[in-house]
Amino acid sequence: MRRLRAPALALAGALFLTGCADLGYYWQSANGHLDILRAAKPVPEWLADPAVGAPLKAKLELAQRIRRFASSELGLPDNASYTSYADLHRPAAVWNVVAAPPYSLTLKSWCFPVAGCVGYRGYYDEAAAKTEAEAQKTNGLEVAVYPVPAYSTLGWMNWAGGDPLLSTFIGYPEGELARIVFHELAHQVLYVPGDTVFNESYATAVERIGGAMWLQREAGEAARAEYAQFNAQRQDFRALALNTRRTLTQVYESPEAKAKDWTKVEAQKQAAMADFRERYTALKAAWTGPRQNAYDGWVARANNAAFGAQGAYDDLVPGFEALFEREGRDWPRFYTAVRRIAALATTEERRSALQAATGILHTHARHGRTHDNNGDDGA
């Protein structure tokens, strides 16, 4: 524990240079992560503990199979991450705050060491996240707070045991558990500071392609059927959300918006939101199964911040999937191609290069940025 406390003090001291106003925030970030590391124990210790129930042991054993598959079949790092487990006794690892103006899907940015400028601010305490959200509302912004089941330290903490499996996602169905492990490990392969749309879309492409491979090669029929049912619902919802983001973007770039006729813009915005909710109700009526209501909370709270955040995980994914196909479905070649694009100097150059490589036009640029959120509530 002393070994872990020293980096927290060093981190807080270094971050003091960013300003006294942020010191409290960075201190909670450092201590929050170290609390997770202190709670983590190697998976073999959990498996050997007679007090641990059979369902958790089965999930931990499954997670280790997924971890090995990630390295052997997907070319993802073979290191200490996801070889330990921590029970956090709370529903999320962190809670992210995102904020956007009343007539834009572009998220407010916060800037951090290492991560660069991103469109979210994360808290290990939900109450603190809600306090930040209220502060942003007083600035006239629309705000969303959402739970994050997992996050990546980008490999920086592998010397201290890596990123552990967490109670916040270990209970996921097999296909979803595989996807979240693949997603977070993908961030250790590549991360571009300040370009969250690129980072998250790339990691989402890895999780989707890798998840499909896992289900095809390793999963049983029941797991495949369970995944297929929910994934169909997820794709339906993502298509609806994308359509709504496009509609809202048109509203916010309309002649009325350029003329600052906010009364008309507000009416158009509310009409688009009402249409979104009506279409969701109709869509959900055709769904069945235990996760039929998975998106109800997200829809009820949907606003510019929520739509801007959701776009970060979807908008470039088709381009990365096409790049994987172009590289012959070869993981090392794919990662090399992504690194070449990631090395370009600006977000615009990276999008243009991805489009040139795949022929897919991306419309993400106005949708803003956010951090990873793979929970049902985050779409």
CSV table of C-alpha atoms in Angstrom, one decimal:
chain,number,residue,atom,x,y,z
A,1,MET,CA,0.0,0.0,0.0
A,2,ARG,CA,2.9,2.4,0.7
A,3,ARG,CA,4.2,1.5,-2.8
A,4,LEU,CA,0.9,2.7,-4.2
A,5,ARG,CA,0.6,5.8,-2.1
A,6,ALA,CA,3.8,7.3,-3.3
A,7,PRO,CA,2.7,7.6,-6.9
A,8,ALA,CA,-0.5,9.3,-5.7
A,9,LEU,CA,1.5,11.9,-3.9
A,10,ALA,CA,3.8,12.4,-6.8
A,11,LEU,CA,0.9,12.7,-9.2
A,12,ALA,CA,-0.9,15.3,-7.0
A,13,GLY,CA,2.3,17.3,-6.7
A,14,ALA,CA,2.9,17.4,-10.5
A,15,LEU,CA,-0.8,18.2,-11.1
A,16,PHE,CA,-0.6,21.1,-8.7
A,17,LEU,CA,1.1,23.0,-11.5
A,18,THR,CA,-2.3,23.0,-13.3
A,19,GLY,CA,-3.8,25.3,-10.6
A,20,CYS,CA,-5.0,25.1,-7.1
A,21,ALA,CA,-8.7,25.0,-8.2
A,22,ASP,CA,-8.1,21.6,-9.8
A,23,LEU,CA,-6.0,20.1,-7.1
A,24,GLY,CA,-9.0,18.6,-5.2
A,25,TYR,CA,-10.3,17.1,-8.4
A,26,TYR,CA,-6.9,15.4,-9.2
A,27,TRP,CA,-6.5,14.2,-5.7
A,28,GLN,CA,-9.8,12.4,-5.8
A,29,SER,CA,-8.9,10.9,-9.1
A,30,ALA,CA,-5.5,9.6,-7.9
A,31,ASN,CA,-7.0,8.3,-4.6
A,32,GLY,CA,-10.0,6.8,-6.4
A,33,HIS,CA,-7.9,4.7,-8.7
A,34,LEU,CA,-5.5,3.7,-5.9
A,35,ASP,CA,-8.5,2.5,-3.9
A,36,ILE,CA,-9.4,0.2,-6.8
A,37,LEU,CA,-5.9,-1.1,-6.9
A,38,ARG,CA,-5.9,-1.8,-3.2
A,39,ALA,CA,-9.2,-3.7,-3.5
A,40,ALA,CA,-7.8,-5.9,-6.3
A,41,LYS,CA,-6.5,-9.4,-5.7
A,42,PRO,CA,-5.1,-11.9,-8.2
A,43,VAL,CA,-7.9,-14.0,-9.7
A,44,PRO,CA,-6.3,-17.3,-8.4
A,45,GLU,CA,-6.8,-16.0,-4.9
A,46,TRP,CA,-10.5,-15.4,-5.5
A,47,LEU,CA,-10.8,-18.9,-7.0
A,48,ALA,CA,-9.1,-20.5,-4.1
A,49,ASP,CA,-11.3,-18.7,-1.5
A,50,PRO,CA,-14.1,-21.0,-0.2
A,51,ALA,CA,-16.2,-18.0,0.7
A,52,VAL,CA,-16.5,-16.9,-2.9
A,53,GLY,CA,-19.6,-18.2,-4.6
A,54,ALA,CA,-19.7,-20.5,-7.6
A,55,PRO,CA,-21.3,-17.9,-10.0
A,56,LEU,CA,-18.5,-15.4,-9.4
A,57,LYS,CA,-15.8,-18.0,-9.8
A,58,ALA,CA,-17.4,-19.1,-13.1
A,59,LYS,CA,-17.3,-15.5,-14.3
A,60,LEU,CA,-13.7,-15.0,-13.2
A,61,GLU,CA,-12.7,-18.2,-15.0
A,62,LEU,CA,-14.5,-17.1,-18.1
A,63,ALA,CA,-12.8,-13.7,-17.9
A,64,GLN,CA,-9.4,-15.4,-17.9
A,65,ARG,CA,-10.3,-17.3,-21.0
A,66,ILE,CA,-11.4,-14.1,-22.6
A,67,ARG,CA,-8.1,-12.4,-21.5
A,68,ARG,CA,-6.0,-15.2,-23.1
A,69,PHE,CA,-8.1,-15.0,-26.3
A,70,ALA,CA,-7.5,-11.3,-26.5
A,71,SER,CA,-3.7,-11.8,-26.5
A,72,SER,CA,-3.5,-14.9,-28.6
A,73,GLU,CA,-6.1,-14.1,-31.3
A,74,LEU,CA,-6.6,-10.3,-31.3
A,75,GLY,CA,-3.0,-9.2,-30.9
A,76,LEU,CA,-3.9,-7.3,-27.7
A,77,PRO,CA,-1.3,-6.7,-25.0
A,78,ASP,CA,-0.4,-9.7,-22.8
A,79,ASN,CA,0.3,-8.0,-19.5
A,80,ALA,CA,-1.0,-7.8,-15.9
A,81,SER,CA,-4.3,-6.2,-16.8
A,82,TYR,CA,-7.5,-8.2,-16.1
A,83,THR,CA,-5.7,-10.9,-14.2
A,84,SER,CA,-6.9,-9.5,-10.9
A,85,TYR,CA,-10.4,-8.7,-9.6
A,86,ALA,CA,-11.8,-6.0,-7.3
A,87,ASP,CA,-15.3,-5.8,-5.6
A,88,LEU,CA,-16.1,-2.1,-5.5
A,89,HIS,CA,-19.4,-2.4,-3.6
A,90,ARG,CA,-20.9,0.2,-5.9
A,91,PRO,CA,-22.7,0.2,-9.3
A,92,ALA,CA,-20.0,2.0,-11.3
A,93,ALA,CA,-16.3,2.5,-11.4
A,94,VAL,CA,-16.7,6.2,-12.1
A,95,TRP,CA,-19.4,8.6,-13.0
A,96,ASN,CA,-18.8,10.9,-16.0
A,97,VAL,CA,-20.2,14.4,-16.4
A,98,VAL,CA,-20.8,15.7,-19.9
A,99,ALA,CA,-22.2,19.1,-20.9
A,100,ALA,CA,-23.2,20.8,-24.1
A,101,PRO,CA,-24.8,24.2,-25.1
A,102,PRO,CA,-28.6,24.4,-25.6
A,103,TYR,CA,-28.2,24.4,-29.4
A,104,SER,CA,-25.2,22.3,-30.1
A,105,LEU,CA,-24.0,18.7,-29.8
A,106,THR,CA,-20.4,19.8,-29.2
A,107,LEU,CA,-19.4,18.9,-25.7
A,108,LYS,CA,-17.6,21.1,-23.3
A,109,SER,CA,-13.9,20.1,-23.0
A,110,TRP,CA,-11.8,19.5,-20.0
A,111,CYS,CA,-8.0,19.2,-20.4
A,112,PHE,CA,-5.9,16.7,-18.4
A,113,PRO,CA,-2.3,15.5,-18.4
A,114,VAL,CA,-1.8,12.4,-20.6
A,115,ALA,CA,-5.4,12.2,-21.8
A,116,GLY,CA,-5.4,15.7,-23.4
A,117,CYS,CA,-8.6,17.6,-23.8
A,118,VAL,CA,-11.7,15.4,-23.6
A,119,GLY,CA,-15.4,16.1,-23.4
A,120,TYR,CA,-16.0,14.6,-19.9
A,121,ARG,CA,-15.0,14.9,-16.3
A,122,GLY,CA,-15.0,11.7,-14.2
A,123,TYR,CA,-15.6,11.2,-10.5
A,124,TYR,CA,-15.3,8.2,-8.3
A,125,ASP,CA,-18.2,9.5,-6.2
A,126,GLU,CA,-21.6,9.9,-7.7
A,127,ALA,CA,-22.6,12.8,-5.4
A,128,ALA,CA,-19.5,14.7,-6.5
A,129,ALA,CA,-20.4,14.1,-10.2
A,130,LYS,CA,-23.9,15.5,-9.6
A,131,THR,CA,-22.5,18.5,-7.8
A,132,GLU,CA,-20.3,19.2,-10.9
A,133,ALA,CA,-23.3,18.7,-13.1
A,134,GLU,CA,-25.3,21.3,-11.2
A,135,ALA,CA,-22.4,23.7,-11.5
A,136,GLN,CA,-22.4,23.3,-15.3
A,137,LYS,CA,-26.2,23.8,-15.4
A,138,THR,CA,-25.7,27.2,-13.8
A,139,ASN,CA,-23.5,28.1,-16.8
A,140,GLY,CA,-26.4,27.5,-19.1
A,141,LEU,CA,-25.3,24.1,-20.3
A,142,GLU,CA,-27.3,20.9,-20.7
A,143,VAL,CA,-25.8,18.1,-18.6
A,144,ALA,CA,-25.7,14.3,-18.4
A,145,VAL,CA,-24.2,12.1,-15.7
A,146,TYR,CA,-23.7,8.5,-16.6
A,147,PRO,CA,-22.1,5.5,-14.9
A,148,VAL,CA,-18.9,4.0,-16.3
A,149,PRO,CA,-18.4,0.3,-15.6
A,150,ALA,CA,-14.7,0.3,-16.7
A,151,TYR,CA,-11.9,2.5,-17.8
A,152,SER,CA,-8.4,2.1,-19.1
A,153,THR,CA,-5.2,3.5,-17.6
A,154,LEU,CA,-3.6,3.0,-21.0
A,155,GLY,CA,-1.0,0.5,-19.6
A,156,TRP,CA,0.6,3.1,-17.3
A,157,MET,CA,-0.3,1.1,-14.2
A,158,ASN,CA,0.7,-2.3,-15.4
A,159,TRP,CA,3.7,-2.1,-13.0
A,160,ALA,CA,1.2,-2.0,-10.2
A,161,GLY,CA,-0.9,-4.9,-11.3
A,162,GLY,CA,-2.7,-3.4,-14.3
A,163,ASP,CA,-6.3,-2.7,-14.7
A,164,PRO,CA,-8.4,-5.2,-12.7
A,165,LEU,CA,-11.6,-6.9,-13.5
A,166,LEU,CA,-14.4,-5.1,-11.6
A,167,SER,CA,-17.6,-6.1,-9.9
A,168,THR,CA,-19.2,-3.3,-12.0
A,169,PHE,CA,-19.0,-5.5,-15.1
A,170,ILE,CA,-18.0,-9.0,-14.2
A,171,GLY,CA,-21.7,-10.0,-14.2
A,172,TYR,CA,-22.2,-9.0,-17.8
A,173,PRO,CA,-23.5,-11.7,-20.2
A,174,GLU,CA,-20.6,-13.5,-21.9
A,175,GLY,CA,-20.6,-11.6,-25.2
A,176,GLU,CA,-20.7,-8.2,-23.4
A,177,LEU,CA,-18.0,-9.3,-20.9
A,178,ALA,CA,-15.7,-10.2,-23.8
A,179,ARG,CA,-16.4,-6.9,-25.6
A,180,ILE,CA,-15.6,-4.7,-22.6
A,181,VAL,CA,-12.3,-6.5,-22.0
A,182,PHE,CA,-11.3,-6.2,-25.6
A,183,HIS,CA,-12.3,-2.5,-25.7
A,184,GLU,CA,-10.2,-1.5,-22.7
A,185,LEU,CA,-7.2,-3.5,-23.8
A,186,ALA,CA,-7.5,-1.8,-27.2
A,187,HIS,CA,-6.8,1.5,-25.5
A,188,GLN,CA,-3.4,0.1,-24.4
A,189,VAL,CA,-2.4,-0.5,-28.0
A,190,LEU,CA,-3.2,3.0,-29.2
A,191,TYR,CA,-4.4,6.3,-27.6
A,192,VAL,CA,-4.3,9.8,-29.2
A,193,PRO,CA,-4.4,12.5,-26.6
A,194,GLY,CA,-7.3,14.9,-27.1
A,195,ASP,CA,-9.1,12.9,-29.8
A,196,THR,CA,-11.7,10.9,-27.9
A,197,VAL,CA,-13.9,10.3,-31.0
A,198,PHE,CA,-11.0,8.6,-32.7
A,199,ASN,CA,-9.9,6.7,-29.6
A,200,GLU,CA,-13.4,5.4,-28.7
A,201,SER,CA,-14.5,4.6,-32.2
A,202,TYR,CA,-11.3,2.6,-32.7
A,203,ALA,CA,-11.7,0.7,-29.5
A,204,THR,CA,-15.4,0.1,-30.2
A,205,ALA,CA,-14.4,-1.4,-33.6
A,206,VAL,CA,-11.9,-3.7,-31.9
A,207,GLU,CA,-14.5,-4.8,-29.4
A,208,ARG,CA,-17.2,-5.5,-32.0
A,209,ILE,CA,-14.9,-7.4,-34.3
A,210,GLY,CA,-13.2,-9.3,-31.5
A,211,GLY,CA,-16.5,-10.0,-29.8
A,212,ALA,CA,-17.9,-11.5,-32.9
A,213,MET,CA,-14.8,-13.7,-33.2
A,214,TRP,CA,-15.1,-14.8,-29.5
A,215,LEU,CA,-18.8,-15.7,-29.9
A,216,GLN,CA,-18.2,-17.7,-33.1
A,217,ARG,CA,-15.1,-19.6,-31.9
A,218,GLU,CA,-15.5,-19.9,-28.1
A,219,ALA,CA,-19.0,-19.3,-26.9
A,220,GLY,CA,-21.8,-21.8,-26.6
A,221,GLU,CA,-25.2,-21.6,-28.4
A,222,ALA,CA,-27.0,-20.1,-25.4
A,223,ALA,CA,-24.4,-17.3,-25.1
A,224,ARG,CA,-24.7,-16.6,-28.8
A,225,ALA,CA,-28.4,-16.5,-28.7
A,226,GLU,CA,-28.5,-14.2,-25.7
A,227,TYR,CA,-26.0,-11.8,-27.3
A,228,ALA,CA,-27.8,-11.8,-30.7
A,229,GLN,CA,-31.1,-10.8,-29.1
A,230,PHE,CA,-29.7,-7.8,-27.2
A,231,ASN,CA,-27.3,-6.8,-30.0
A,232,ALA,CA,-30.2,-6.5,-32.4
A,233,GLN,CA,-31.9,-4.2,-30.0
A,234,ARG,CA,-28.7,-2.2,-29.5
A,235,GLN,CA,-28.3,-1.8,-33.3
A,236,ASP,CA,-31.9,-0.6,-33.6
A,237,PHE,CA,-31.4,2.0,-30.9
A,238,ARG,CA,-28.1,3.2,-32.3
A,239,ALA,CA,-29.7,3.7,-35.7
A,240,LEU,CA,-32.4,5.7,-34.1
A,241,ALA,CA,-30.0,7.8,-32.1
A,242,LEU,CA,-27.8,8.5,-35.1
A,243,ASN,CA,-30.9,9.7,-37.1
A,244,THR,CA,-31.8,12.0,-34.2
A,245,ARG,CA,-28.3,13.4,-34.0
A,246,ARG,CA,-28.4,14.2,-37.6
A,247,THR,CA,-31.7,15.9,-37.3
A,248,LEU,CA,-30.6,17.9,-34.3
A,249,THR,CA,-27.4,18.9,-36.2
A,250,GLN,CA,-29.6,20.2,-39.0
A,251,VAL,CA,-31.7,22.2,-36.6
A,252,TYR,CA,-28.6,23.8,-35.0
A,253,GLU,CA,-27.2,24.7,-38.4
A,254,SER,CA,-30.5,25.9,-39.8
A,255,PRO,CA,-31.1,29.4,-41.2
A,256,GLU,CA,-33.1,30.1,-38.1
A,257,ALA,CA,-30.1,29.2,-35.9
A,258,LYS,CA,-27.8,31.3,-38.0
A,259,ALA,CA,-30.2,34.2,-37.6
A,260,LYS,CA,-30.3,33.5,-33.8
A,261,ASP,CA,-34.1,33.0,-33.9
A,262,TRP,CA,-33.9,30.9,-30.8
A,263,THR,CA,-37.7,30.6,-30.4
A,264,LYS,CA,-38.0,28.8,-33.7
A,265,VAL,CA,-34.9,26.7,-33.1
A,266,GLU,CA,-36.2,25.6,-29.7
A,267,ALA,CA,-39.5,24.6,-31.3
A,268,GLN,CA,-37.6,22.5,-33.9
A,269,LYS,CA,-35.4,21.0,-31.2
A,270,GLN,CA,-38.4,20.0,-29.1
A,271,ALA,CA,-40.1,18.5,-32.1
A,272,ALA,CA,-37.0,16.4,-32.9
A,273,MET,CA,-36.8,15.2,-29.3
A,274,ALA,CA,-40.5,14.3,-29.2
A,275,ASP,CA,-40.1,12.4,-32.5
A,276,PHE,CA,-37.1,10.5,-31.0
A,277,ARG,CA,-39.1,9.4,-27.9
A,278,GLU,CA,-42.2,8.4,-30.0
A,279,ARG,CA,-40.1,6.3,-32.3
A,280,TYR,CA,-38.3,4.7,-29.4
A,281,THR,CA,-41.6,3.7,-27.9
A,282,ALA,CA,-42.6,2.1,-31.2
A,283,LEU,CA,-39.2,0.4,-31.5
A,284,LYS,CA,-39.3,-1.0,-28.0
A,285,ALA,CA,-42.8,-2.5,-28.5
A,286,ALA,CA,-41.2,-5.0,-30.9
A,287,TRP,CA,-38.5,-6.0,-28.5
A,288,THR,CA,-38.6,-9.0,-26.1
A,289,GLY,CA,-36.4,-10.4,-23.4
A,290,PRO,CA,-35.0,-9.3,-20.1
A,291,ARG,CA,-33.2,-6.3,-21.5
A,292,GLN,CA,-36.3,-4.8,-23.2
A,293,ASN,CA,-36.1,-1.7,-21.0
A,294,ALA,CA,-32.4,-1.2,-21.1
A,295,TYR,CA,-32.5,2.2,-22.7
A,296,ASP,CA,-35.5,3.6,-20.9
A,297,GLY,CA,-33.4,5.7,-18.5
A,298,TRP,CA,-31.2,7.1,-21.3
A,299,VAL,CA,-34.2,8.1,-23.4
A,300,ALA,CA,-35.9,9.8,-20.5
A,301,ARG,CA,-32.9,11.9,-19.8
A,302,ALA,CA,-31.7,12.5,-23.4
A,303,ASN,CA,-30.4,15.9,-24.2
A,304,ASN,CA,-27.6,17.5,-26.2
A,305,ALA,CA,-25.0,16.3,-23.8
A,306,ALA,CA,-26.2,12.7,-23.9
A,307,PHE,CA,-26.4,12.7,-27.7
A,308,GLY,CA,-23.0,14.3,-28.1
A,309,ALA,CA,-21.5,11.7,-25.8
A,310,GLN,CA,-23.2,8.8,-27.5
A,311,GLY,CA,-21.8,9.8,-30.9
A,312,ALA,CA,-18.2,9.4,-29.8
A,313,TYR,CA,-18.6,5.6,-29.7
A,314,ASP,CA,-20.3,5.2,-33.1
A,315,ASP,CA,-19.4,7.7,-35.6
A,316,LEU,CA,-16.0,6.4,-36.9
A,317,VAL,CA,-16.6,2.7,-36.2
A,318,PRO,CA,-17.6,1.8,-39.8
A,319,GLY,CA,-14.4,3.3,-41.0
A,320,PHE,CA,-12.3,1.3,-38.6
A,321,GLU,CA,-14.2,-1.9,-39.5
A,322,ALA,CA,-13.6,-1.2,-43.2
A,323,LEU,CA,-9.9,-0.7,-42.5
A,324,PHE,CA,-9.8,-4.1,-40.7
A,325,GLU,CA,-11.3,-5.7,-43.8
A,326,ARG,CA,-8.9,-3.8,-46.1
A,327,GLU,CA,-5.9,-5.1,-44.1
A,328,GLY,CA,-7.1,-8.7,-44.8
A,329,ARG,CA,-8.6,-9.1,-41.3
A,330,ASP,CA,-5.0,-9.3,-40.0
A,331,TRP,CA,-4.7,-7.7,-36.6
A,332,PRO,CA,-1.0,-6.7,-36.7
A,333,ARG,CA,-1.5,-5.1,-40.1
A,334,PHE,CA,-4.7,-3.3,-38.8
A,335,TYR,CA,-2.9,-1.9,-35.8
A,336,THR,CA,-0.1,-0.7,-37.9
A,337,ALA,CA,-2.5,1.1,-40.3
A,338,VAL,CA,-4.3,2.7,-37.3
A,339,ARG,CA,-1.0,3.9,-35.9
A,340,ARG,CA,-0.1,5.5,-39.2
A,341,ILE,CA,-3.4,7.4,-39.2
A,342,ALA,CA,-3.1,8.3,-35.5
A,343,ALA,CA,0.3,9.8,-36.0
A,344,LEU,CA,-1.1,12.6,-38.1
A,345,ALA,CA,-1.1,16.0,-36.5
A,346,THR,CA,-4.8,17.0,-36.4
A,347,THR,CA,-8.2,15.5,-36.0
A,348,GLU,CA,-9.2,16.6,-39.5
A,349,GLU,CA,-6.1,14.9,-41.0
A,350,ARG,CA,-6.9,11.7,-39.2
A,351,ARG,CA,-10.5,11.7,-40.4
A,352,SER,CA,-9.5,12.5,-43.9
A,353,ALA,CA,-6.9,9.7,-43.9
A,354,LEU,CA,-9.4,7.2,-42.5
A,355,GLN,CA,-11.9,8.2,-45.2
A,356,ALA,CA,-9.3,8.0,-47.9
A,357,ALA,CA,-8.3,4.5,-46.7
A,358,THR,CA,-11.8,3.1,-46.5
A,359,GLY,CA,-14.0,5.3,-48.7
A,360,ILE,CA,-16.4,5.9,-45.9
A,361,LEU,CA,-17.6,9.4,-45.2
A,362,HIS,CA,-17.8,10.4,-41.5
A,363,THR,CA,-20.3,12.9,-40.1
A,364,HIS,CA,-19.0,12.8,-36.5
A,365,ALA,CA,-17.2,16.1,-36.3
A,366,ARG,CA,-20.1,18.1,-34.8
A,367,HIS,CA,-21.1,15.5,-32.2
A,368,GLY,CA,-18.5,16.2,-29.5
A,369,ARG,CA,-16.4,13.9,-27.4
A,370,THR,CA,-16.7,11.8,-24.3
A,371,HIS,CA,-15.2,8.9,-22.4
A,372,ASP,CA,-15.9,5.2,-22.6
A,373,ASN,CA,-19.3,4.0,-21.4
A,374,ASN,CA,-20.4,0.5,-22.1
A,375,GLY,CA,-23.2,0.1,-19.7
A,376,ASP,CA,-26.8,-0.3,-20.9
A,377,ASP,CA,-27.7,3.1,-19.7
A,378,GLY,CA,-25.1,4.6,-21.9
A,379,ALA,CA,-26.2,3.0,-25.2
